[in-house]
Coordinates of C-alpha atoms in Angstrom, one line a residue:
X1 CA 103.8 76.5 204.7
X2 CA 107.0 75.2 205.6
X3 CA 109.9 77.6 206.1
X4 CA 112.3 76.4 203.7
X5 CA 115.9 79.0 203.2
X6 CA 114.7 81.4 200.6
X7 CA 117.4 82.6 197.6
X8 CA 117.7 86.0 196.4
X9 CA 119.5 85.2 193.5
X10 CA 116.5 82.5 193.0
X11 CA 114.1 85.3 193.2
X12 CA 115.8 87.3 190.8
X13 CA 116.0 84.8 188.2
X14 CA 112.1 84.0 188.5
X15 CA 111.2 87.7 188.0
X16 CA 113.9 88.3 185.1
X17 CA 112.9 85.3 183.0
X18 CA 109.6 84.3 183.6
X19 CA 107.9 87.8 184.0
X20 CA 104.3 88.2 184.5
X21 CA 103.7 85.1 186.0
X22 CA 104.5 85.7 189.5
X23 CA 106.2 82.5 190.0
X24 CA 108.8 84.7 192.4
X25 CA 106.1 85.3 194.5
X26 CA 105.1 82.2 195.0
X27 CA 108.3 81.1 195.8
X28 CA 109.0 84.1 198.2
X29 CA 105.2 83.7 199.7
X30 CA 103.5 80.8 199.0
X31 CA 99.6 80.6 197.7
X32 CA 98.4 83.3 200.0
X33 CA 100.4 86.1 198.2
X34 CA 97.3 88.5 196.5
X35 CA 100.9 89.3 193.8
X36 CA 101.0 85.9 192.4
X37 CA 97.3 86.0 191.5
X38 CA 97.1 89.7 190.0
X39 CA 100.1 89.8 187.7
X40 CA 99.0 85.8 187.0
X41 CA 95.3 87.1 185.6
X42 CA 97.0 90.4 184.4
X43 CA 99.7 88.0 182.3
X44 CA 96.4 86.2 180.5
X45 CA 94.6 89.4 180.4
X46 CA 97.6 90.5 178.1
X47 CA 98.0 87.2 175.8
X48 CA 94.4 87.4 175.3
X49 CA 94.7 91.2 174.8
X50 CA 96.8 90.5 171.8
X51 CA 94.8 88.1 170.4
X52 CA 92.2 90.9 170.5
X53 CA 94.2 93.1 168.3
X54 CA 94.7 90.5 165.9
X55 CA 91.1 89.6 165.5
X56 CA 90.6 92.8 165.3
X57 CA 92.9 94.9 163.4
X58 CA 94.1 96.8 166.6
X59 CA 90.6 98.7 166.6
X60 CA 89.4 97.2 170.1
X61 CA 89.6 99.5 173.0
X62 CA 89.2 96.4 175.0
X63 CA 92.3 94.4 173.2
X64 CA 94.5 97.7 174.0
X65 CA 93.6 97.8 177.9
X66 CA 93.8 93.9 178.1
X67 CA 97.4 94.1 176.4
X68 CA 98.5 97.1 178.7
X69 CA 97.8 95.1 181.7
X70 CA 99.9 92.6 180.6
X71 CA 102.7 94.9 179.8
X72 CA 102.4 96.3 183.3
X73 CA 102.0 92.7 184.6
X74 CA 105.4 91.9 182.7
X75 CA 107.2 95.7 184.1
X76 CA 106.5 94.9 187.1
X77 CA 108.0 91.9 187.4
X78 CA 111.4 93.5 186.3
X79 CA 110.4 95.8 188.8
X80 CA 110.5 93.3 191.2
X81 CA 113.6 92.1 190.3
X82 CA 115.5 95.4 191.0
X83 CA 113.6 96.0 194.6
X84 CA 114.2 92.4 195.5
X85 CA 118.2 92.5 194.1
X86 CA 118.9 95.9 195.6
X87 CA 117.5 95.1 199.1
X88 CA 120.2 94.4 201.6
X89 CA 120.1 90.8 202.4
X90 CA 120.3 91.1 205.9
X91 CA 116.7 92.9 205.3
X92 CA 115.7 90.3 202.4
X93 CA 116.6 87.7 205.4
X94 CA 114.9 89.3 207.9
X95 CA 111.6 89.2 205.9
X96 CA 111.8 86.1 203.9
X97 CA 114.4 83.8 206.1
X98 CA 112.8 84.1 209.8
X99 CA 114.5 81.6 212.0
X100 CA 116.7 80.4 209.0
X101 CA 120.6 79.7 209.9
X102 CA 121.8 79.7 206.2
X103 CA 121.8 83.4 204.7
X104 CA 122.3 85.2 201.5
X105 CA 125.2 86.8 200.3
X106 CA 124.6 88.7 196.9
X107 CA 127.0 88.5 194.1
X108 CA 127.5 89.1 190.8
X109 CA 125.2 86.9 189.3
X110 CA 122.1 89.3 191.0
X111 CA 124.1 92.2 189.9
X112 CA 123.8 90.5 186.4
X113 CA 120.1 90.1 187.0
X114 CA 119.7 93.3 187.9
X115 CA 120.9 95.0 185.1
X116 CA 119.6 92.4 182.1
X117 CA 116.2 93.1 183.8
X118 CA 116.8 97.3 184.0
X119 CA 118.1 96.8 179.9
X120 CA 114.7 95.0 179.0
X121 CA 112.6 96.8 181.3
X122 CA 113.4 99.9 179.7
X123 CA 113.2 98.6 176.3
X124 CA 110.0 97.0 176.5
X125 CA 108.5 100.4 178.3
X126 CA 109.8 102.4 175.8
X127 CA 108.7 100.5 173.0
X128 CA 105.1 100.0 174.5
X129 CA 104.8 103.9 174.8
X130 CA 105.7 103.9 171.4
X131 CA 103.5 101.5 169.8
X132 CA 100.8 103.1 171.9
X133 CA 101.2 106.5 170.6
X134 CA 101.3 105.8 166.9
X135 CA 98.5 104.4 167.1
X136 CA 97.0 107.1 168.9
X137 CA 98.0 109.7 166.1
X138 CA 97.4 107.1 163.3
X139 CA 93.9 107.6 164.6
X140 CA 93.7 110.9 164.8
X141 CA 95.0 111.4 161.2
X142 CA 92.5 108.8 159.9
X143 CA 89.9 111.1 162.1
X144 CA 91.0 114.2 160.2
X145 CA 91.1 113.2 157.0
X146 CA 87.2 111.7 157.1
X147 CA 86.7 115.6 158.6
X148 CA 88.2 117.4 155.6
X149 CA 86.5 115.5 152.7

């Protein structure tokens, strides 16, 4: 692969608004980054995930794993976004810019990033967790209620 002058704020942008495909590994890394393909397959593990539930009525065990990986798949490309933004760029140079003249200087707009992606992050975790566990005690009501008649 070439070495072409790699942009952090590039990077971050990727991660932020198309999460869970790994594009921004594939731009950091090329086809040879392992990331790009598991967060890829975990992405379509998640759409297909929710299909699941649909079909299903949110009763399939498998549908609920499938769609967690894709959640995950989706987190940690936010993840990604505040490791990569919060790196110093003379290290994000040093690892992604090898023999490169040009270099990145961070400003605002990664701070931006950063924090947009830290806001939804936290939101989307938060409201997974929450989903998850009322359907977990939604079940376990259903359960009792079959015990006691």
């Amino acid at each position: 692969m070439k070495n072409t002058f790699k942009s952090k704020l590039v990077v971050c942008l990727l991660s932020l608004f198309l999460p869970g495909t790994g594009l921004h590994w594939l731009y950091l890394k090329g086809k040879s980054s392992p990331w790009f393909y598991l967060q890829f397959i975990g992405l379509l593990f998640g759409v297909w995930g929710w299909f699941e539930l649909a079909l299903t009525e949110k009763e399939s065990f498998l549908g609920w794993f499938a769609a967690a990986l894709g959640e995950i798949s989706i987190l940690a490309s936010w993840l990604t976004t505040l490791a990569l933004g919060l790196r110093p760029d003379d290290r994000f140079d040093a690892q992604f810019n090898v023999g490169q003249t040009k270099k990145n200087q961070s400003g605002w707009l990664i701070i931006i990033c950063m924090i947009i992606a830290l806001m939804v992050g936290a939101f989307v975790l938060m409201s997974g967790l929450a989903i998850a566990f009322e359907q977990y005690f939604i079940g376990q009501v259903e359960a009792a209620k079959e015990i006691s008649q």
